[in-house]
Amino acid sequence: MKDFWTSLASLMGVWAFCQSLLHSIFPPELRFAFLKIFYRIFNCFSVYCYYDITEIDGVNTNELYNAVQLYLSSTASNIGNRLSLTRGLNSSAITFALSNNDHLVDVYDGVAVLWEHVVMQRQSQTFSWRPLPEDKRGFTLRVNKKDKSLILGSYLDFVVETANEVRRKNQDRLLYTNSRGGSLDSRGHPWESVPFKHPSTFETMAMDPQKKLQIMADLRDFADGQSFYQRTGRAWKRGYLLYGPPGTGKSSMIAAMANFLRYDIYDLELTEVHTNGELRKLLMKTSSKSIIVIEDIDCSINLGNRKKGNASSQSCDIGPYPLDFPGGLNVGDEGRNVITLSGLLNFTDGLWSCCGSERIFVFTTNHIEKLDPALLRSGRMDMHICMSYCELSSIKILLKNYLGFEDGDLDEGAFKELEKVVKKAKMTPADASEVLIKNRRDKEKAVRELVEELKRRVERNRNGGFKERDLLVGVQEQEEEQEQEKRALESPKEGCHELEWNFKKGEEEVEKEDQEKVKMR
């Protein structure tokens, strides 16, 4: 044993002598050239090629590294043996990732590739403007040389698209609203956001199932239609108009669309926008894969039908001039909305509407007849969705949502009574839901109360003509009184002059009476 260790020490000494001799004979440049030639010869005989994707590219973060990490998280959860779990900011889901120096085999279009997560300690830095992490991280992609064109051509694009989809699914959706007066927040954005937690889905929407399937198919075609829109030369956007009486579920429809597509929502308040320029800036600050909502567009600003004149929308006009005024609107009028119809049309279907991609415009109104035909045409409001009163199919969905009734659970007599009166009652889903919510602890009582309420509404609709006319006259009289008060407030000087004249007239009469008293004395 002693002879073995003596021989090993002698060999190590000879190796150290030879190494020092080689370093003294061959300069570093020659050794580097020799290694380079060796690697080239090795690569010529190797059937694989390697690609390194580092976490930090110079001083900037490599977005491709983050995309690969998210992409592999969807595959690693199924075939990985040792994984690391992460949960990002504003995320409600846990993602899986490869552990340090672990590898994973992925198959794309019948081609197998090897991903390896390489982590090594970074050398100590003497001085740096930007401190770097202690560990040097990256992914190494090993590909067969014959599959090189396929991997570089479409596989990496597929990785990035899948990562964006995973990121959107994991992140919580946000509800944005424009700041008051177009002011900017601390980050310089004109939008303020809160987490969007609305639970509405198409499954719980109380409307015709066939109409829901049609809307869902249209949304799915839009989300998957990037190549179609590029091939046809159209902007990747779509417009929806939701119209109908109040309480028919227009806002719930918007929430269901956002949850179905996993899009953020931008709730645009037009009364807080002063000029067309501010409207364009708000549009430029919206992100892709989002829904831009303008609710009650007929009452936000004056967008009345120009063929019928502006009298029909006078109660909703807050601007100094009608939108079809030849000279435009006076931007200098403070405190007044000066958005023009042309500005809104350019916002939805002009050149500025193409500054982003995959965006949906949704408009809501209670009175579609008040809108200008220029807003209603295809390209601005492509799909018109009527949100109407409850039908039998809507009542079934509400009974399932609030009482847990499935098909066949409802009593046959109650079902026939509902079928008889539901169309004549003209009851909104909001009103029907309120009746069911109040009596949800007693299912039979809830159904009975709903049938009775529907019957009362049928009777009210039969005898409600005179009451509706009286109500309309009362509304007109109230509008006339408000108009008189408005005129009095707009001309305060005339009232002051009249008061001053009456005061002077009273003083003159008092002086005349004093003079008459003196003469009598």
Coordinates of C-alpha atoms in Angstrom, one line a residue:
M1 CA 0.0 0.0 0.0
K2 CA 2.9 2.3 0.8
D3 CA 4.4 1.7 -2.7
F4 CA 1.1 2.6 -4.3
W5 CA 0.9 6.0 -2.7
T6 CA 4.6 6.6 -3.5
S7 CA 4.0 5.8 -7.1
L8 CA 0.9 8.1 -7.2
A9 CA 2.8 11.0 -5.8
S10 CA 5.6 10.5 -8.4
L11 CA 3.0 10.5 -11.2
M12 CA 1.4 13.7 -9.9
G13 CA 4.8 15.4 -9.7
V14 CA 5.6 14.4 -13.3
W15 CA 2.2 15.7 -14.4
A16 CA 2.8 19.0 -12.7
F17 CA 6.2 19.3 -14.3
C18 CA 4.8 18.6 -17.8
Q19 CA 2.0 21.1 -17.3
S20 CA 4.3 23.9 -16.3
L21 CA 6.6 22.9 -19.2
L22 CA 3.6 23.1 -21.7
H23 CA 2.6 26.5 -20.3
S24 CA 6.1 27.9 -20.8
I25 CA 6.5 26.5 -24.3
F26 CA 3.0 27.1 -25.6
P27 CA 1.6 30.7 -25.1
P28 CA -2.1 31.2 -24.1
E29 CA -3.0 32.3 -27.6
L30 CA -1.8 29.1 -29.1
R31 CA -3.6 27.0 -26.4
F32 CA -6.8 29.0 -27.1
A33 CA -6.5 28.3 -30.9
F34 CA -5.9 24.6 -30.2
L35 CA -9.0 24.4 -28.1
K36 CA -11.0 26.2 -30.7
I37 CA -9.9 23.8 -33.4
F38 CA -10.7 20.9 -31.1
Y39 CA -14.2 22.1 -30.5
R40 CA -14.8 22.6 -34.2
I41 CA -13.7 19.1 -35.0
F42 CA -15.9 17.8 -32.2
N43 CA -18.9 19.8 -33.5
C44 CA -18.4 18.4 -37.0
F45 CA -18.8 14.9 -35.7
S46 CA -21.5 15.7 -33.2
V47 CA -25.2 15.4 -34.2
Y48 CA -26.4 18.1 -31.8
C49 CA -26.2 21.8 -31.6
Y50 CA -26.6 23.9 -28.4
Y51 CA -28.3 27.2 -27.7
D52 CA -27.7 29.2 -24.5
I53 CA -30.5 31.5 -23.1
T54 CA -29.1 33.5 -20.2
E55 CA -31.2 35.2 -17.5
I56 CA -29.4 38.6 -18.0
D57 CA -28.3 39.8 -21.4
G58 CA -25.7 42.4 -20.6
V59 CA -27.5 44.6 -18.1
N60 CA -31.1 43.9 -19.2
T61 CA -33.3 41.0 -18.3
N62 CA -33.8 38.5 -21.1
E63 CA -37.5 38.1 -21.7
L64 CA -36.9 34.8 -23.6
Y65 CA -35.5 33.3 -20.4
N66 CA -38.8 34.2 -18.5
A67 CA -40.8 32.8 -21.4
V68 CA -39.0 29.5 -21.4
Q69 CA -39.4 29.3 -17.6
L70 CA -43.2 29.7 -17.9
Y71 CA -43.4 27.4 -20.8
L72 CA -41.6 24.6 -19.1
S73 CA -43.8 25.0 -16.0
S74 CA -46.7 23.6 -17.9
T75 CA -44.7 20.5 -18.9
A76 CA -42.6 20.0 -15.8
S77 CA -45.7 19.4 -13.6
N78 CA -46.4 16.2 -15.5
I79 CA -43.0 14.6 -16.2
G80 CA -40.6 16.4 -13.8
N81 CA -39.2 14.5 -10.8
R82 CA -37.7 17.4 -8.8
L83 CA -39.4 20.8 -9.3
S84 CA -39.4 24.2 -7.7
L85 CA -42.7 26.0 -6.9
T86 CA -43.2 29.7 -7.4
R87 CA -46.0 32.2 -7.1
G88 CA -45.6 35.5 -8.8
L89 CA -47.0 39.0 -7.9
N90 CA -50.7 39.5 -8.7
S91 CA -51.0 35.8 -9.4
S92 CA -53.5 33.4 -7.9
A93 CA -51.8 30.2 -9.2
I94 CA -48.7 28.2 -8.3
T95 CA -46.3 27.6 -11.2
F96 CA -43.8 24.7 -11.5
A97 CA -40.2 25.2 -12.7
L98 CA -37.1 23.1 -13.2
S99 CA -34.7 22.8 -10.3
N100 CA -31.1 23.9 -10.6
N101 CA -29.0 22.0 -13.1
D102 CA -31.9 19.7 -13.9
H103 CA -33.1 18.7 -17.4
L104 CA -36.3 18.0 -19.2
V105 CA -37.2 16.5 -22.6
D106 CA -39.9 18.3 -24.7
V107 CA -41.5 17.0 -27.9
Y108 CA -42.7 19.5 -30.5
D109 CA -44.2 18.3 -33.8
G110 CA -42.6 14.9 -33.4
V111 CA -39.2 16.3 -32.6
A112 CA -37.5 15.8 -29.2
V113 CA -35.5 18.6 -27.7
L114 CA -33.6 18.7 -24.4
W115 CA -33.9 21.7 -22.0
E116 CA -31.3 22.0 -19.1
H117 CA -31.5 24.6 -16.4
V118 CA -27.9 25.7 -15.8
V119 CA -27.1 27.5 -12.5
M120 CA -23.5 28.3 -11.5
Q121 CA -21.9 30.8 -9.1
R122 CA -20.9 34.1 -10.6
Q123 CA -17.4 35.4 -10.1
S124 CA -16.9 38.2 -7.6
Q125 CA -17.2 41.7 -9.1
T126 CA -14.8 44.4 -8.2
F127 CA -17.0 47.3 -9.4
S128 CA -20.3 47.5 -11.3
W129 CA -22.9 50.2 -12.0
R130 CA -25.6 47.6 -11.5
P131 CA -25.1 44.7 -9.0
L132 CA -25.8 41.3 -10.6
P133 CA -27.2 38.3 -8.8
E134 CA -24.8 35.9 -7.1
D135 CA -25.9 33.0 -9.3
K136 CA -25.6 32.9 -13.1
R137 CA -28.7 31.3 -14.5
G138 CA -29.7 30.2 -18.0
F139 CA -31.3 27.5 -20.1
T140 CA -29.4 25.4 -22.6
L141 CA -31.4 24.0 -25.5
R142 CA -30.0 20.9 -27.2
V143 CA -31.4 20.2 -30.7
N144 CA -30.6 17.7 -33.4
K145 CA -28.9 19.4 -36.3
K146 CA -31.4 18.1 -38.8
D147 CA -34.3 19.7 -36.9
K148 CA -32.5 23.1 -36.5
S149 CA -34.7 24.9 -39.0
L150 CA -37.9 23.7 -37.4
I151 CA -36.9 24.7 -33.9
L152 CA -35.6 28.1 -34.8
G153 CA -38.5 28.8 -37.1
S154 CA -41.6 27.9 -35.2
Y155 CA -40.8 26.2 -31.9
L156 CA -39.4 29.3 -30.1
D157 CA -42.4 31.4 -31.3
F158 CA -44.7 28.6 -29.9
V159 CA -42.8 28.8 -26.6
V160 CA -43.3 32.6 -26.3
E161 CA -47.0 32.4 -27.2
T162 CA -47.6 29.6 -24.7
A163 CA -45.8 31.5 -22.0
N164 CA -48.0 34.6 -22.6
E165 CA -51.0 32.4 -22.3
V166 CA -49.8 30.9 -19.0
R167 CA -48.9 34.3 -17.7
R168 CA -52.4 35.6 -18.5
K169 CA -54.1 32.6 -16.9
N170 CA -52.0 32.9 -13.7
Q171 CA -52.3 36.7 -13.2
D172 CA -55.4 38.2 -11.7
R173 CA -57.5 40.3 -14.1
L174 CA -57.7 44.0 -13.5
L175 CA -60.4 46.6 -13.9
Y176 CA -59.2 50.0 -15.1
T177 CA -60.8 53.4 -15.0
N178 CA -59.5 56.7 -16.3
S179 CA -58.4 59.2 -13.7
R180 CA -60.4 62.3 -13.1
G181 CA -59.6 65.1 -15.5
G182 CA -57.0 63.0 -17.3
S183 CA -54.5 63.3 -14.5
L184 CA -51.6 60.8 -14.2
D185 CA -50.7 58.5 -11.3
S186 CA -47.3 58.1 -9.7
R187 CA -46.1 55.9 -12.6
G188 CA -47.3 58.3 -15.3
H189 CA -50.4 56.3 -16.3
P190 CA -53.8 57.8 -16.9
W191 CA -55.6 54.6 -15.8
E192 CA -56.2 53.5 -12.2
S193 CA -56.7 49.7 -11.6
V194 CA -58.3 47.4 -9.0
P195 CA -58.4 43.6 -9.1
F196 CA -61.4 42.3 -11.1
K197 CA -63.2 39.6 -9.2
H198 CA -66.6 39.5 -10.8
P199 CA -68.0 35.9 -10.8
S200 CA -70.3 36.2 -13.8
T201 CA -69.9 33.6 -16.5
F202 CA -71.8 32.5 -19.6
E203 CA -73.1 29.5 -17.7
T204 CA -74.8 31.7 -15.1
M205 CA -76.1 34.3 -17.6
A206 CA -79.9 34.3 -17.7
M207 CA -80.5 34.5 -21.4
D208 CA -81.3 32.3 -24.4
P209 CA -78.7 29.4 -24.5
Q210 CA -78.5 29.5 -28.3
K211 CA -77.7 33.2 -28.2
K212 CA -75.0 32.5 -25.6
L213 CA -73.4 29.9 -27.8
Q214 CA -73.4 32.3 -30.7
I215 CA -71.7 35.0 -28.7
M216 CA -69.1 32.5 -27.3
A217 CA -68.3 31.2 -30.7
D218 CA -67.8 34.8 -32.0
L219 CA -65.5 35.6 -29.1
R220 CA -63.5 32.4 -29.7
D221 CA -63.1 33.1 -33.4
F222 CA -61.9 36.6 -32.5
A223 CA -59.3 35.4 -30.0
D224 CA -58.0 32.8 -32.4
G225 CA -58.1 34.9 -35.5
Q226 CA -54.7 36.6 -35.6
S227 CA -53.8 35.0 -38.9
F228 CA -57.2 35.8 -40.4
Y229 CA -57.0 39.5 -39.5
Q230 CA -53.5 39.8 -40.9
R231 CA -54.4 38.0 -44.1
T232 CA -57.5 40.2 -44.7
G233 CA -55.7 43.5 -43.8
R234 CA -58.1 44.3 -40.9
A235 CA -57.2 45.6 -37.5
W236 CA -57.4 42.9 -34.8
K237 CA -60.4 44.4 -32.9
R238 CA -64.1 43.9 -32.7
G239 CA -67.0 46.0 -31.4
Y240 CA -70.1 44.8 -29.5
L241 CA -73.3 46.8 -28.7
L242 CA -75.4 45.7 -25.8
Y243 CA -78.8 47.3 -25.7
G244 CA -82.0 46.7 -23.8
P245 CA -83.9 47.9 -20.7
P246 CA -82.1 48.4 -17.4
G247 CA -81.6 45.3 -15.3
T248 CA -81.3 42.9 -18.3
G249 CA -77.7 41.9 -17.5
K250 CA -75.5 44.2 -19.8
S251 CA -72.8 44.6 -17.1
S252 CA -72.9 40.9 -16.3
M253 CA -72.4 40.2 -20.0
I254 CA -69.3 42.3 -20.0
A255 CA -67.9 40.5 -17.0
A256 CA -68.7 37.1 -18.5
M257 CA -66.9 38.1 -21.7
A258 CA -63.8 39.1 -19.7
N259 CA -63.8 35.9 -17.7
F260 CA -64.3 33.8 -20.9
L261 CA -61.4 35.4 -22.7
R262 CA -59.3 36.2 -19.6
Y263 CA -59.0 39.8 -20.7
D264 CA -58.6 43.0 -18.6
I265 CA -61.4 45.6 -18.6
Y266 CA -60.9 49.3 -19.3
D267 CA -64.0 51.2 -18.1
L268 CA -63.9 54.5 -20.0
E269 CA -65.8 57.3 -18.4
L270 CA -66.3 59.8 -21.3
T271 CA -67.5 62.6 -18.9
E272 CA -64.0 62.7 -17.4
V273 CA -62.4 63.2 -20.9
H274 CA -62.1 66.8 -22.1
T275 CA -60.8 66.6 -25.6
N276 CA -60.3 64.3 -28.5
G277 CA -56.5 64.3 -27.8
E278 CA -57.1 63.0 -24.3
L279 CA -59.2 60.3 -25.7
R280 CA -56.4 59.2 -28.1
K281 CA -53.9 59.2 -25.2
L282 CA -56.2 57.0 -23.1
L283 CA -56.5 54.5 -26.1
M284 CA -52.7 54.4 -26.5
K285 CA -52.2 53.5 -22.9
T286 CA -54.5 50.4 -23.1
S287 CA -52.9 47.0 -23.4
S288 CA -53.6 44.2 -25.8
K289 CA -56.0 41.4 -24.9
S290 CA -58.4 43.8 -23.2
I291 CA -62.0 44.9 -23.3
I292 CA -62.7 48.7 -23.6
V293 CA -66.1 49.5 -22.2
I294 CA -68.2 52.6 -22.7
E295 CA -71.4 52.2 -20.7
D296 CA -74.6 54.2 -21.3
I297 CA -73.1 55.9 -24.3
D298 CA -76.4 57.7 -25.1
C299 CA -76.2 59.5 -21.7
S300 CA -72.4 60.1 -21.5
I301 CA -72.2 62.8 -24.1
N302 CA -74.5 64.0 -26.9
L303 CA -74.4 61.2 -29.5
G304 CA -78.0 61.6 -30.7
N305 CA -79.2 60.5 -34.1
R306 CA -78.5 63.4 -36.5
K307 CA -81.5 62.6 -38.7
K308 CA -83.9 63.0 -35.8
G309 CA -82.1 66.1 -34.5
N310 CA -80.7 66.6 -31.0
A311 CA -83.9 67.1 -29.2
S312 CA -84.3 63.4 -28.5
S313 CA -81.0 63.4 -26.5
Q314 CA -81.2 66.9 -25.0
S315 CA -81.5 65.5 -21.5
C316 CA -78.1 63.7 -21.9
D317 CA -76.2 66.6 -23.6
I318 CA -73.5 68.1 -21.5
G319 CA -71.7 69.9 -24.3
P320 CA -72.1 73.5 -25.5
Y321 CA -72.9 72.5 -29.1
P322 CA -74.3 69.5 -30.9
L323 CA -71.7 67.1 -32.3
D324 CA -72.6 67.8 -35.9
F325 CA -71.9 71.6 -35.5
P326 CA -69.8 72.6 -38.6
G327 CA -67.2 74.5 -36.7
G328 CA -66.6 71.8 -34.1
L329 CA -66.7 72.4 -30.4
N330 CA -65.2 75.2 -28.4
V331 CA -62.3 73.7 -26.6
G332 CA -61.9 76.8 -24.4
D333 CA -65.2 76.3 -22.6
E334 CA -64.1 75.1 -19.2
G335 CA -66.1 72.4 -17.3
R336 CA -67.8 71.2 -20.5
N337 CA -67.3 68.0 -22.4
V338 CA -65.9 68.8 -25.9
I339 CA -65.5 65.3 -27.4
T340 CA -66.8 65.3 -31.0
L341 CA -68.6 62.5 -32.8
S342 CA -65.6 62.4 -35.2
G343 CA -63.2 61.9 -32.3
L344 CA -65.2 59.0 -31.0
L345 CA -65.4 57.4 -34.4
N346 CA -61.7 57.7 -34.8
F347 CA -61.3 56.2 -31.4
T348 CA -63.2 53.1 -32.3
D349 CA -62.5 52.7 -36.1
G350 CA -59.9 55.2 -37.1
L351 CA -56.1 55.0 -37.5
W352 CA -55.6 55.4 -33.7
S353 CA -57.7 52.3 -33.0
C354 CA -55.0 50.2 -34.7
C355 CA -52.2 51.2 -32.3
G356 CA -52.8 48.0 -30.3
S357 CA -54.0 44.4 -31.1
E358 CA -56.6 42.0 -29.9
R359 CA -58.9 44.5 -28.3
I360 CA -62.7 44.5 -27.9
F361 CA -64.9 47.6 -27.8
V362 CA -68.2 47.2 -25.9
F363 CA -70.9 49.8 -25.8
T364 CA -74.0 49.7 -23.8
T365 CA -77.2 51.7 -24.1
N366 CA -80.8 51.6 -22.9
H367 CA -82.1 53.5 -26.0
I368 CA -80.5 52.3 -29.3
E369 CA -82.8 54.7 -31.3
K370 CA -80.9 57.7 -29.8
L371 CA -77.5 56.7 -31.3
D372 CA -76.2 58.1 -34.6
P373 CA -76.2 55.5 -37.5
A374 CA -72.5 56.2 -37.9
L375 CA -71.8 54.5 -34.6
L376 CA -74.0 51.5 -35.4
R377 CA -72.4 50.3 -38.6
S378 CA -70.1 47.3 -38.9
G379 CA -66.5 48.0 -38.1
R380 CA -67.5 50.1 -35.0
M381 CA -70.3 48.0 -33.5
D382 CA -69.9 44.7 -35.4
M383 CA -72.4 42.6 -33.3
H384 CA -75.6 44.0 -31.8
I385 CA -76.8 42.0 -28.8
C386 CA -80.3 42.6 -27.5
M387 CA -80.5 42.1 -23.7
S388 CA -84.3 41.5 -23.4
Y389 CA -86.8 40.5 -20.7
C390 CA -86.9 37.1 -19.1
E391 CA -88.0 34.1 -21.2
L392 CA -88.7 30.6 -20.0
S393 CA -85.1 29.5 -20.7
S394 CA -83.9 32.5 -18.6
I395 CA -86.2 31.6 -15.7
K396 CA -84.8 28.0 -15.8
I397 CA -81.2 29.3 -15.5
L398 CA -82.2 31.6 -12.6
L399 CA -83.9 28.7 -10.7
K400 CA -80.8 26.6 -11.2
N401 CA -78.5 29.3 -10.0
Y402 CA -80.4 30.4 -6.9
L403 CA -82.4 27.4 -5.9
G404 CA -80.5 24.5 -7.4
F405 CA -83.4 23.3 -9.6
E406 CA -82.3 21.0 -12.5
D407 CA -84.5 20.0 -15.5
G408 CA -87.4 18.0 -14.2
D409 CA -87.1 19.1 -10.5
L410 CA -89.7 21.8 -10.8
D411 CA -93.4 21.0 -10.2
E412 CA -95.3 20.5 -13.4
G413 CA -98.1 22.8 -12.4
A414 CA -95.7 25.6 -11.5
F415 CA -93.8 25.0 -14.7
K416 CA -97.0 25.5 -16.8
E417 CA -97.9 28.7 -14.9
L418 CA -94.5 30.1 -15.5
E419 CA -94.7 29.1 -19.2
K420 CA -98.0 30.9 -19.5
V421 CA -97.1 34.3 -18.0
V422 CA -93.4 34.8 -18.4
K423 CA -93.5 36.4 -21.8
K424 CA -96.4 38.7 -21.0
A425 CA -94.9 39.9 -17.7
K426 CA -91.8 41.7 -19.2
M427 CA -89.8 41.0 -16.1
T428 CA -86.0 41.7 -16.1
P429 CA -83.5 39.1 -14.8
A430 CA -82.5 41.5 -12.1
D431 CA -86.1 41.7 -10.7
A432 CA -86.6 37.9 -11.0
S433 CA -83.3 37.4 -9.2
E434 CA -84.3 39.6 -6.3
V435 CA -87.5 37.6 -5.8
L436 CA -85.5 34.4 -5.6
I437 CA -82.8 35.8 -3.3
K438 CA -85.3 36.9 -0.7
N439 CA -86.9 33.5 -0.5
R440 CA -84.0 31.2 -1.3
R441 CA -84.3 29.3 2.0
D442 CA -87.7 28.0 1.0
K443 CA -87.7 26.8 -2.6
E444 CA -91.4 26.2 -2.9
K445 CA -92.2 29.7 -1.5
A446 CA -89.6 31.2 -3.9
V447 CA -91.3 29.6 -6.9
R448 CA -94.7 30.6 -5.7
E449 CA -93.7 34.2 -5.1
L450 CA -92.1 34.4 -8.5
V451 CA -95.3 33.1 -10.2
E452 CA -97.4 35.7 -8.3
E453 CA -95.0 38.5 -9.1
L454 CA -95.1 37.6 -12.8
K455 CA -99.0 37.5 -12.7
R456 CA -99.0 41.0 -11.1
R457 CA -96.8 42.3 -13.8
V458 CA -99.0 40.9 -16.5
E459 CA -102.0 42.6 -14.9
R460 CA -100.1 45.8 -14.5
N461 CA -99.1 45.8 -18.2
R462 CA -102.7 45.3 -19.2
N463 CA -103.9 48.3 -17.2
G464 CA -100.8 50.4 -17.3
G465 CA -101.4 52.6 -20.4
F466 CA -103.0 55.5 -18.5
K467 CA -100.4 55.4 -15.7
E468 CA -97.6 55.4 -18.2
R469 CA -99.0 58.4 -19.9
D470 CA -99.4 60.2 -16.6
L471 CA -95.8 59.3 -15.7
L472 CA -94.6 60.7 -19.0
V473 CA -96.4 64.0 -18.5
G474 CA -94.9 64.3 -15.0
V475 CA -91.4 63.7 -16.4
Q476 CA -92.0 66.4 -19.0
E477 CA -93.2 68.9 -16.4
Q478 CA -90.2 68.2 -14.2
E479 CA -87.8 68.8 -17.2
E480 CA -89.5 72.1 -17.9
E481 CA -89.0 73.2 -14.3
Q482 CA -85.4 72.2 -14.4
E483 CA -84.9 74.2 -17.6
Q484 CA -86.4 77.3 -16.0
E485 CA -84.1 76.9 -13.0
K486 CA -81.2 76.5 -15.4
R487 CA -82.1 79.7 -17.2
A488 CA -82.4 81.6 -14.0
L489 CA -78.9 80.4 -12.9
E490 CA -77.3 81.3 -16.3
S491 CA -78.6 84.9 -16.2
P492 CA -78.0 86.1 -12.6
K493 CA -77.2 89.7 -13.7
E494 CA -80.7 90.2 -15.1
G495 CA -82.2 89.2 -11.7
C496 CA -79.8 91.6 -9.9
H497 CA -80.7 94.5 -12.2
E498 CA -84.4 93.8 -11.5
L499 CA -83.8 93.7 -7.8
E500 CA -81.8 96.9 -7.9
W501 CA -84.5 98.6 -9.9
N502 CA -87.2 97.5 -7.5
F503 CA -85.1 98.8 -4.6
K504 CA -84.6 102.2 -6.2
K505 CA -88.3 102.4 -7.0
G506 CA -89.1 101.7 -3.3
E507 CA -86.7 104.4 -2.2
E508 CA -88.3 107.0 -4.5
E509 CA -91.8 106.1 -3.1
V510 CA -90.6 106.5 0.5
E511 CA -89.1 110.0 -0.4
K512 CA -92.4 111.1 -2.0
E513 CA -94.4 110.1 1.1
D514 CA -92.0 112.0 3.4
Q515 CA -92.3 115.1 1.2
E516 CA -96.1 114.9 1.3
K517 CA -96.0 114.6 5.1
V518 CA -93.8 117.7 5.4
K519 CA -96.2 119.8 3.2
M520 CA -99.2 118.7 5.3
R521 CA -97.4 120.0 8.4

